[in-house]
Coordinates of N, CA, C and O in Angstrom, one line a residue:
X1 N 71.2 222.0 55.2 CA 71.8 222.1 53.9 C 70.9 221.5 52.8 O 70.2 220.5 52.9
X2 N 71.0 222.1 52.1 CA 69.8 221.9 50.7 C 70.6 220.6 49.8 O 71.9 220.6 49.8
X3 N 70.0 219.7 49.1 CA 70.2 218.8 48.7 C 69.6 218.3 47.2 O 68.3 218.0 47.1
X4 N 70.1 218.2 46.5 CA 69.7 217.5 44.9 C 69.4 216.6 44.9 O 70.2 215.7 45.0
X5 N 67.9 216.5 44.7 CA 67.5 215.1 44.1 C 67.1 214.9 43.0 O 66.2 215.7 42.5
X6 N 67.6 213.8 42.2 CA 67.2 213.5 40.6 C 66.2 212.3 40.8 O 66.6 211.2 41.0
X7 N 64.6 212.6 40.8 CA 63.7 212.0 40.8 C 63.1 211.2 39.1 O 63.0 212.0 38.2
X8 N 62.9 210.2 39.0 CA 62.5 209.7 37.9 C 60.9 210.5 37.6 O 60.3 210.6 38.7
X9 N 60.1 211.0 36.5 CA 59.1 211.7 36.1 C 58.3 210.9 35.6 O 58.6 209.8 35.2
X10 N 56.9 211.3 35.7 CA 55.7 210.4 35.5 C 54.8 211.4 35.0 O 54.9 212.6 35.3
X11 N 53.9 211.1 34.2 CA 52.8 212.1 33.8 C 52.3 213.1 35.0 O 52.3 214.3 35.1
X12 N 52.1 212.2 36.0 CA 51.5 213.1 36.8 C 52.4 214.6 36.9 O 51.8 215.6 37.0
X13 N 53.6 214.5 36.8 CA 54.6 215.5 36.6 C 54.5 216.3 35.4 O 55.3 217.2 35.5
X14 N 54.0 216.3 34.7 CA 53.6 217.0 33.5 C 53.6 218.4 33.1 O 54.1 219.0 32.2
X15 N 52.6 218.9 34.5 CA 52.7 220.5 34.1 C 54.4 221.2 34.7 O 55.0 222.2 34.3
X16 N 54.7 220.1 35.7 CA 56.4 220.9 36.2 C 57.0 220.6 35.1 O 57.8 221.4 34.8
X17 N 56.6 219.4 34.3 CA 58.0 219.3 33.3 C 58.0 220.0 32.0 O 58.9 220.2 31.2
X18 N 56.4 220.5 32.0 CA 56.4 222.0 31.2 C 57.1 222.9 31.2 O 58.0 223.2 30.3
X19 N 56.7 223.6 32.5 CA 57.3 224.6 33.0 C 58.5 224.8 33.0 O 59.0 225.9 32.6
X20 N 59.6 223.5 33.4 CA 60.6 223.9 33.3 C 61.6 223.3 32.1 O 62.8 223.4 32.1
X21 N 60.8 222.5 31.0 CA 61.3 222.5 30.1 C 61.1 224.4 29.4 O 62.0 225.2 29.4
X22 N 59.8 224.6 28.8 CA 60.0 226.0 28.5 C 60.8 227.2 29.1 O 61.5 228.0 28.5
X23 N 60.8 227.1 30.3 CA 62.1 227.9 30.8 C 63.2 227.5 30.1 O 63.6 228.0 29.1
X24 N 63.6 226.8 30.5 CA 65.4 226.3 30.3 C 65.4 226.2 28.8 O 66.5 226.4 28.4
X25 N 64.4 225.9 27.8 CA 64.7 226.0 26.3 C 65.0 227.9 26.1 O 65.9 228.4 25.6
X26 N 63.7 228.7 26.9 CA 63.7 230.1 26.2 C 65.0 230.6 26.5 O 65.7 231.3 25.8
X27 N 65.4 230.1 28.2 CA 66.9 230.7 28.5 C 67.8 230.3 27.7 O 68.8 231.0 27.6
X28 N 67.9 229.3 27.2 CA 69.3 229.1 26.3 C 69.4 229.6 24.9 O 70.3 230.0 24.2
X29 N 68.1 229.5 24.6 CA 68.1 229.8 23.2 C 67.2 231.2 22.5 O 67.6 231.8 21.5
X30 N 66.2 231.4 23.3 CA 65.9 233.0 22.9 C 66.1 234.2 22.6 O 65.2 234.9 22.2
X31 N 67.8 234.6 22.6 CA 68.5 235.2 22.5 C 69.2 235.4 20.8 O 69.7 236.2 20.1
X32 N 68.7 234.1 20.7 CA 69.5 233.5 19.4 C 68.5 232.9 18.2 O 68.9 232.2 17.3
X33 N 67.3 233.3 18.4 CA 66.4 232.5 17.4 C 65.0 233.5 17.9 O 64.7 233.8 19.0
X34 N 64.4 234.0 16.6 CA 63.5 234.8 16.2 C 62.2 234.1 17.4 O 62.2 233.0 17.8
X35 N 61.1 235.2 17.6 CA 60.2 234.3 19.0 C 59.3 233.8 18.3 O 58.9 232.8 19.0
X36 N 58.9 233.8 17.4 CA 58.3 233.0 16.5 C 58.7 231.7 15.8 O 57.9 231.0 15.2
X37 N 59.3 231.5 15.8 CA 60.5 230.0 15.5 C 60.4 229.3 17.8 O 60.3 228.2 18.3
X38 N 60.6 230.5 18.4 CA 60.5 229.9 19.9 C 59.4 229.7 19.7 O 59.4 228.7 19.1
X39 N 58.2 230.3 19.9 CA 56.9 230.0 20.4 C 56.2 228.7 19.4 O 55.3 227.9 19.7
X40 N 56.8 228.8 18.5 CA 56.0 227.2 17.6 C 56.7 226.2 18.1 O 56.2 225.1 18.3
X41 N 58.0 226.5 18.3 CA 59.0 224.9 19.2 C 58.5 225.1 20.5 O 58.4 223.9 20.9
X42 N 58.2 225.7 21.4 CA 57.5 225.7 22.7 C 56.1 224.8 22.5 O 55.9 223.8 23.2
X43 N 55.3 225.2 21.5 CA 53.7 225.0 21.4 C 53.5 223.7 21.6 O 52.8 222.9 22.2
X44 N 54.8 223.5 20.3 CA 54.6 221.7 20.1 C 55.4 221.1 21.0 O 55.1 219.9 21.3
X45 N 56.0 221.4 21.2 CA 57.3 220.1 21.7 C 57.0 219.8 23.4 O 57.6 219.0 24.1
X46 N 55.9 220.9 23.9 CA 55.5 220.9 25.2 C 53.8 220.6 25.3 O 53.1 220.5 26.3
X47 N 53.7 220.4 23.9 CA 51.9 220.1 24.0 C 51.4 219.1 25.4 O 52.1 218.2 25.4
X48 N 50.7 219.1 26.0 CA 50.0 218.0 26.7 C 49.7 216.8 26.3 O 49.7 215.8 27.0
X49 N 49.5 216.8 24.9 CA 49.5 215.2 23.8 C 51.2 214.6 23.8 O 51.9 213.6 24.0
X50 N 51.3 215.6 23.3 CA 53.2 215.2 23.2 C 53.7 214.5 24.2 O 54.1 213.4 24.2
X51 N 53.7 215.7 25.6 CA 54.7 215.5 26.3 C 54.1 213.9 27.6 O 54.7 213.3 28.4
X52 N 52.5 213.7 27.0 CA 52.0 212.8 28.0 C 52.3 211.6 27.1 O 52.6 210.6 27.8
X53 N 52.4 211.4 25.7 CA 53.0 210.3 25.1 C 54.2 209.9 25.2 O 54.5 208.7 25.3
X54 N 55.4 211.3 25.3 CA 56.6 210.5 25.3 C 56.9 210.0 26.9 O 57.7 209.1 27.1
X55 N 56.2 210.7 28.1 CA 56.1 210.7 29.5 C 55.5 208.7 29.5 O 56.1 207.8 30.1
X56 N 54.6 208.5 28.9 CA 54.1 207.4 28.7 C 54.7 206.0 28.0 O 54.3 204.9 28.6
X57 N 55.8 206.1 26.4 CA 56.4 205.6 26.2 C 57.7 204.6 27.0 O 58.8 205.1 27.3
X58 N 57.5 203.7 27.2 CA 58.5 202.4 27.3 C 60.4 202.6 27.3 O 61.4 202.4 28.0
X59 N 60.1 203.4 25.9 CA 61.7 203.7 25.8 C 62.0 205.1 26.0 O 63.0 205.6 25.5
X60 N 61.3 205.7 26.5 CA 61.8 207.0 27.1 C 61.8 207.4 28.4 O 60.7 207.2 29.0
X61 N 62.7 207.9 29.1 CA 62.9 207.7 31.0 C 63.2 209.4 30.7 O 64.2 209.8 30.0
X62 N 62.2 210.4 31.5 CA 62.6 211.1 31.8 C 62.8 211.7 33.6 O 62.0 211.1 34.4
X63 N 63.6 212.5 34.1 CA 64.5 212.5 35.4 C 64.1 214.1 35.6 O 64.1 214.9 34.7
X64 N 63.9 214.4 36.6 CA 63.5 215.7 37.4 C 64.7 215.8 38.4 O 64.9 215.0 39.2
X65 N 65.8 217.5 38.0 CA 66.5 217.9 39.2 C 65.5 218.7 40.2 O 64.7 219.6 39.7
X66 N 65.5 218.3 41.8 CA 64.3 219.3 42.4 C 65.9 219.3 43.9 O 66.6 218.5 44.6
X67 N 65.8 221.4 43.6 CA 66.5 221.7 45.2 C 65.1 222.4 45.8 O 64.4 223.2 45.3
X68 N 65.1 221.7 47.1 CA 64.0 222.5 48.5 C 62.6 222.8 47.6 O 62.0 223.9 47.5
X69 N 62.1 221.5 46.9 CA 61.3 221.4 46.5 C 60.8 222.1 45.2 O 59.6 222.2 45.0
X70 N 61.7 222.5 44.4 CA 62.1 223.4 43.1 C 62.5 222.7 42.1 O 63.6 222.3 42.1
X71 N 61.6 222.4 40.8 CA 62.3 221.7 40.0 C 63.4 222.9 39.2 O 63.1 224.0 38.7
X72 N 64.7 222.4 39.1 CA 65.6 223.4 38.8 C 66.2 222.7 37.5 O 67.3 223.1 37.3
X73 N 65.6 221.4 36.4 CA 66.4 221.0 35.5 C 65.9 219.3 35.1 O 66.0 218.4 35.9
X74 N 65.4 219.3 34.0 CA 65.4 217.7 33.5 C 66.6 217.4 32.5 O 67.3 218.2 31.9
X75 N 66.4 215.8 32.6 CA 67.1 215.0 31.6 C 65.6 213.8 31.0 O 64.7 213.3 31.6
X76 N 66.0 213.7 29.6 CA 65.3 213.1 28.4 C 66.0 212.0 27.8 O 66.5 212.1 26.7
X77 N 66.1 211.0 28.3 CA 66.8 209.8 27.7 C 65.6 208.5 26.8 O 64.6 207.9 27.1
X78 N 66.4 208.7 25.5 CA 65.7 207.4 25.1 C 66.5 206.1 24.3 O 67.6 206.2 23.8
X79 N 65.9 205.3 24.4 CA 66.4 204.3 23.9 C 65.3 203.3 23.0 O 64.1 203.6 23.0
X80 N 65.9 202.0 22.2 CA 65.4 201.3 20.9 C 64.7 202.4 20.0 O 65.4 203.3 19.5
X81 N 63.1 202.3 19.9 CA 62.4 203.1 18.9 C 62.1 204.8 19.3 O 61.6 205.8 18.6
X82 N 62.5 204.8 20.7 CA 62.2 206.1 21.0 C 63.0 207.2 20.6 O 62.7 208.3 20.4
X83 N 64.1 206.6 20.5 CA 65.3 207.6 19.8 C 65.2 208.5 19.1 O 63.9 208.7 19.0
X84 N 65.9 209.6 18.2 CA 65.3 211.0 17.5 C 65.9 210.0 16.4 O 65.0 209.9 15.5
X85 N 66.9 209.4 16.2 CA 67.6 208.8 14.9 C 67.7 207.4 15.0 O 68.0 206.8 16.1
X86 N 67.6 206.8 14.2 CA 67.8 205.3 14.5 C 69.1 205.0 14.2 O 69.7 205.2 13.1
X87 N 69.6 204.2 16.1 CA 70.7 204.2 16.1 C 70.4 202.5 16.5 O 69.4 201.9 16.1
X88 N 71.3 202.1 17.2 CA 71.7 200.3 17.4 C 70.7 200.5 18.9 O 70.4 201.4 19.7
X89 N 70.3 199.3 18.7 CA 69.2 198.9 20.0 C 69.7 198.8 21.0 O 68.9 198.3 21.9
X90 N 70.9 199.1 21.5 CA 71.7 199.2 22.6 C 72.3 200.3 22.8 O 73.4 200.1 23.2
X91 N 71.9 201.3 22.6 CA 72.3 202.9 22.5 C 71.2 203.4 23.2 O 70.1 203.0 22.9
X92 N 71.4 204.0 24.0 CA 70.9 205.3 24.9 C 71.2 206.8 24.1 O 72.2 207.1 23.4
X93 N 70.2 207.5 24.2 CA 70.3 208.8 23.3 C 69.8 210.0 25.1 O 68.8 210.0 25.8
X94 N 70.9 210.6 25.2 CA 70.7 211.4 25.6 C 69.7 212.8 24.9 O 70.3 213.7 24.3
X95 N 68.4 212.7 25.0 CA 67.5 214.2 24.1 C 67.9 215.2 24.4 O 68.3 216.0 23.6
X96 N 67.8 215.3 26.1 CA 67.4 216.7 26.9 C 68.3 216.3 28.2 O 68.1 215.3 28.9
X97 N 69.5 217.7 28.3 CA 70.0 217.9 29.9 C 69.7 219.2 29.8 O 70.4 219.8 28.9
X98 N 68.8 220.0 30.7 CA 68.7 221.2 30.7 C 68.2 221.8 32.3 O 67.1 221.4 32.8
X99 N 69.0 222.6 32.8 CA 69.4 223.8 34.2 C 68.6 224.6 33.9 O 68.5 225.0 32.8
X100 N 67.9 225.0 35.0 CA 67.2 226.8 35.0 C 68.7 227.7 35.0 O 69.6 227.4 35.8
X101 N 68.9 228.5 34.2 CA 69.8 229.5 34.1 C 70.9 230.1 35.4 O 72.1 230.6 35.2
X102 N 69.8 230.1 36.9 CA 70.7 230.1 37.5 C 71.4 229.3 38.8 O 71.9 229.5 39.8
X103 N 70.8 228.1 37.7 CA 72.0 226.7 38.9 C 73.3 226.9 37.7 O 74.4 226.4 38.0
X104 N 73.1 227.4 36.8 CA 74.3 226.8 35.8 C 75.6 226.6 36.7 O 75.7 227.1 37.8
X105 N 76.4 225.9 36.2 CA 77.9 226.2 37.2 C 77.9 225.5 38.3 O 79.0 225.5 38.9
X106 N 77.1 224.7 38.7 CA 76.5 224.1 39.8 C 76.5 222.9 40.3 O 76.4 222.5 41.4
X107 N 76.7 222.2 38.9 CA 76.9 220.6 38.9 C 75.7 219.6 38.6 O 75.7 218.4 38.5
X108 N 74.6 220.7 38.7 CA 73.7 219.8 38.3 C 73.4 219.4 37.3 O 72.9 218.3 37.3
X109 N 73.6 220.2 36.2 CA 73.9 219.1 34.4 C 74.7 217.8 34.9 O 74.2 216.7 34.8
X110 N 75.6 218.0 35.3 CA 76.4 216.6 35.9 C 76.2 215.6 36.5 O 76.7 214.5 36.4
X111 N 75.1 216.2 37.5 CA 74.3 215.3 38.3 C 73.0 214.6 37.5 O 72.6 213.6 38.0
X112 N 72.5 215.1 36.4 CA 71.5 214.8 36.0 C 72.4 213.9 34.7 O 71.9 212.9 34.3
X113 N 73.5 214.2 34.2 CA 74.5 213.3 33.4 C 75.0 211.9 34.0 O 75.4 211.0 33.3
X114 N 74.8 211.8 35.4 CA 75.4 210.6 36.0 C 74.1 209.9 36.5 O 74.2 208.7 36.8
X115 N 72.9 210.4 36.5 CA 71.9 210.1 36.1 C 71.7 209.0 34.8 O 71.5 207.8 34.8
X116 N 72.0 209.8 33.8 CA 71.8 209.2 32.4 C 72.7 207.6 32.4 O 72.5 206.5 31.9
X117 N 73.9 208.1 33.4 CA 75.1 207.4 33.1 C 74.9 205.6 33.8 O 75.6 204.7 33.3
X118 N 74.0 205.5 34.9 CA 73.1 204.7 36.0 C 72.2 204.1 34.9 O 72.4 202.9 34.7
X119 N 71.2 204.5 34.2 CA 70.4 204.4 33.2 C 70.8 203.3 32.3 O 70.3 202.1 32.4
X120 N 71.8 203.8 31.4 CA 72.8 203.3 30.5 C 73.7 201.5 31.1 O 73.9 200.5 30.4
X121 N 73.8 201.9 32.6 CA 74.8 200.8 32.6 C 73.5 199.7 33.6 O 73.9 198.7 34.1
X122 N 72.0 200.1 33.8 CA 71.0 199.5 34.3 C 70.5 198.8 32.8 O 70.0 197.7 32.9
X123 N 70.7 199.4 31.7 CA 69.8 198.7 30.3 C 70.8 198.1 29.7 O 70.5 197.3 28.8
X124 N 72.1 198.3 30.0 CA 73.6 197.3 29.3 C 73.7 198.0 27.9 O 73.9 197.4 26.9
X125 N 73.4 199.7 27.9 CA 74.1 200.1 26.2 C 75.4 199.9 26.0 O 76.3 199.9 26.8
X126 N 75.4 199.9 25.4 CA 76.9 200.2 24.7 C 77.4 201.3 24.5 O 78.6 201.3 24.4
X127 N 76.9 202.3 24.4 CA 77.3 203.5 23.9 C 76.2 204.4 24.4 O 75.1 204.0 24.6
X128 N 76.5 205.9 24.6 CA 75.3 206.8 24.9 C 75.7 208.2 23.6 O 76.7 209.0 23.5
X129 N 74.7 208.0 23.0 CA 74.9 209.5 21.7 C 73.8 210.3 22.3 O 72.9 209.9 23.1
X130 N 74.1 211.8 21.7 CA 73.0 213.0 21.3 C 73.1 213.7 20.6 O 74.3 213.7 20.3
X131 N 72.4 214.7 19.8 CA 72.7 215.6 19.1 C 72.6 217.1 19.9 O 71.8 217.4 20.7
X132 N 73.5 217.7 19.4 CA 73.8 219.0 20.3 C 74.0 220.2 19.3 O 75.0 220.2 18.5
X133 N 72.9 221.6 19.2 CA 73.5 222.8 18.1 C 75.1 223.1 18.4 O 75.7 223.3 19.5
X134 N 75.5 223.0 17.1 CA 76.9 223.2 17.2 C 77.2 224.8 17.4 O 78.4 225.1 17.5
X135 N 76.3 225.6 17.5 CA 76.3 227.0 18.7 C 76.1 226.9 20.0 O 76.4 227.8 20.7
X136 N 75.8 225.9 20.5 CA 75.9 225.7 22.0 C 77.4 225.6 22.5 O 77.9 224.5 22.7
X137 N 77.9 226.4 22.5 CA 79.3 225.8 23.0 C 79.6 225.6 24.3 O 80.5 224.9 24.8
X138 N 78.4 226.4 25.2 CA 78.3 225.5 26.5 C 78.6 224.1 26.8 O 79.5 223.5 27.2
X139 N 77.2 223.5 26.2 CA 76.8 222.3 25.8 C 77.7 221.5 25.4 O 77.9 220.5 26.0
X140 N 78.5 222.0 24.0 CA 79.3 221.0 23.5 C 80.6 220.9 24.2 O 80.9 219.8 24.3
X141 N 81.4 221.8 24.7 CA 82.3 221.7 26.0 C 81.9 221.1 27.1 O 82.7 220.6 27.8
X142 N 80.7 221.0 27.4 CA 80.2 219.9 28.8 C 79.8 218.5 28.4 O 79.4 217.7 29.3
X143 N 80.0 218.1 27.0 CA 79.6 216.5 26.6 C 81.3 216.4 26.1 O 81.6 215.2 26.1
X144 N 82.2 216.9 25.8 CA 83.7 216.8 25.1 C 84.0 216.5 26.6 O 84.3 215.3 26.7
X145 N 84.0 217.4 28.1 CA 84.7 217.2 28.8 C 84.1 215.5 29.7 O 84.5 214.8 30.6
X146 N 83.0 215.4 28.8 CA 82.6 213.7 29.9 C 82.9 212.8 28.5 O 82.3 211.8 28.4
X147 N 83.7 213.3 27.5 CA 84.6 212.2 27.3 C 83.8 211.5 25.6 O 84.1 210.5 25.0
X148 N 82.6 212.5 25.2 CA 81.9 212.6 24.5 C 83.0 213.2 22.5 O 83.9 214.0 22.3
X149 N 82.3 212.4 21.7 CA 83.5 212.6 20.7 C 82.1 212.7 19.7 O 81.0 212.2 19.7
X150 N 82.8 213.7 18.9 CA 81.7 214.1 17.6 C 81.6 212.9 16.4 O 82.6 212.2 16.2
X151 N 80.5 212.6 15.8 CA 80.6 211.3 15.2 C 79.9 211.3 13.4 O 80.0 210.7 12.3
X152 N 79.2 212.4 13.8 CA 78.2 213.1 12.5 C 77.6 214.4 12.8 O 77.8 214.9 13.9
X153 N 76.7 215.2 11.7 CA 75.7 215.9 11.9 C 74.5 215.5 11.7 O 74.5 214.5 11.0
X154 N 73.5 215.9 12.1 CA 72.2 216.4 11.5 C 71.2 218.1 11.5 O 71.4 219.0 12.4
X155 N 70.6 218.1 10.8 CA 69.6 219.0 10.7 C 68.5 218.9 11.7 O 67.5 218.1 11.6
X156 N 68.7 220.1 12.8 CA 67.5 220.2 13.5 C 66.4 221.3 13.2 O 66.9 222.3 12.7
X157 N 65.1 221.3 13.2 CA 64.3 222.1 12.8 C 63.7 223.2 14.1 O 62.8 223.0 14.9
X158 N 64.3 224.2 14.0 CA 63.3 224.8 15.0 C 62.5 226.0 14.3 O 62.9 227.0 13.7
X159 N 61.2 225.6 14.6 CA 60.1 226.5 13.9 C 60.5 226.5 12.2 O 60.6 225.4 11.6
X160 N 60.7 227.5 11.6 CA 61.7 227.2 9.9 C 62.5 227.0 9.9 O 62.8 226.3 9.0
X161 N 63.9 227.6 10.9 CA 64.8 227.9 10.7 C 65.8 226.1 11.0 O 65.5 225.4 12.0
X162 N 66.7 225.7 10.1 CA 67.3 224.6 10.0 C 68.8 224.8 10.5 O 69.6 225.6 10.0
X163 N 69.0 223.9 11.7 CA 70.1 224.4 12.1 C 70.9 223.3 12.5 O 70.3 222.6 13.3
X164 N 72.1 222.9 12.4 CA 73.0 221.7 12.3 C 73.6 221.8 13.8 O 74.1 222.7 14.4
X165 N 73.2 220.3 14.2 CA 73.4 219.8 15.4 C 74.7 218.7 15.2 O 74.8 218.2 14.1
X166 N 75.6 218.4 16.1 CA 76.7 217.8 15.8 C 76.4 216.8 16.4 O 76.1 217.2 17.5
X167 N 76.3 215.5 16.3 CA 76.1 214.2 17.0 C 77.3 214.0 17.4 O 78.4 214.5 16.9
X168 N 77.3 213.2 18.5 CA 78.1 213.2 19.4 C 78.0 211.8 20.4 O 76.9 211.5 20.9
X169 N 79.3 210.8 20.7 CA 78.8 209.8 21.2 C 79.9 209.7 22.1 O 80.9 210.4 21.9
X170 N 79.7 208.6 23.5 CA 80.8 208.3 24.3 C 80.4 206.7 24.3 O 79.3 206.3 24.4
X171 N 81.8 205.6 23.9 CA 81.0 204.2 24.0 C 81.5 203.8 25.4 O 82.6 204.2 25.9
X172 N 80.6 203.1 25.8 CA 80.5 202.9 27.6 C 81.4 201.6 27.6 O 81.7 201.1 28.7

């Protein structure tokens, strides 16, 4: 029987966490945003400078789902200055929980959420927020059902297009 492991990520991990960051971004959102707005948020947000700084960073812990040797999904947590918004130095910011398209259903966002949840109560936050497009209603139905409560907006940029993300927090 096949088994899920949520392994902690290291540069050396780099080109997997490429790969399956760009997957799991184009499957969720491609459908829904011009490829040109994809391909400039792919270019950068996956660069080799980028992703080896934030891989490198102190306050950022990123987590690899791998089934039978398959990475099928990461999680992006940060905390103090690493955060997207400055929040209280004792907050965990959930960035990134994202499935290859077809574990969806599967438990592994959840598994990589109890992940985050280990994280959180290992650094003593107080609270874990993220921001989430308020079109994901996947998304925003799987952070409401772990007890996740809307708190603000912001403006996310992908490529030109400006698109409002609902902040969202659970206090631990």
């Amino acid at each position: 029987m096949s088994t899920l492991e949520i392994k902690k990520a290291a540069v050396k991990d780099l080109e997997a966490l490429q790969l399956i960051g760009r997957q799991t971004f184009s499957e969720t959102f491609a459908e829904v945003n011009s490829a040109e707005n994809m391909i400039k948020y792919l270019e950068e947000s996956f660069a080799d400078e980028k992703l080896t700084a934030e891989l490198n960073h102190p306050d950022s812990h990123f987590y690899l789902a791998e089934l039978d040797n398959k990475i099928i999904g990461y999680l992006k947590l940060n905390t103090g200055g690493a955060q997207t918004e400055k929040q209280d130095l004792n907050a965990l910011e959930i960035e990134r929980i994202y499935v290859a398209k077809e574990f969806h259903g599967k438990k592994v966002a959840q598994a990589l959420y109890a992940q985050a949840l280990q994280t959180a109560a290992e650094l003593k936050a107080g609270y874990i927020w993220l921001g989430v497009w308020e079109n994901n209603l996947r998304a925003v139905s799987f952070y409401t059902k772990n007890g996740f409560i809307q708190f603000d907006t912001h403006i996310f940029k992908l490529g030109d297009d400006e698109q409002t993300d609902l902040l969202m927090k659970k206090v631990l």
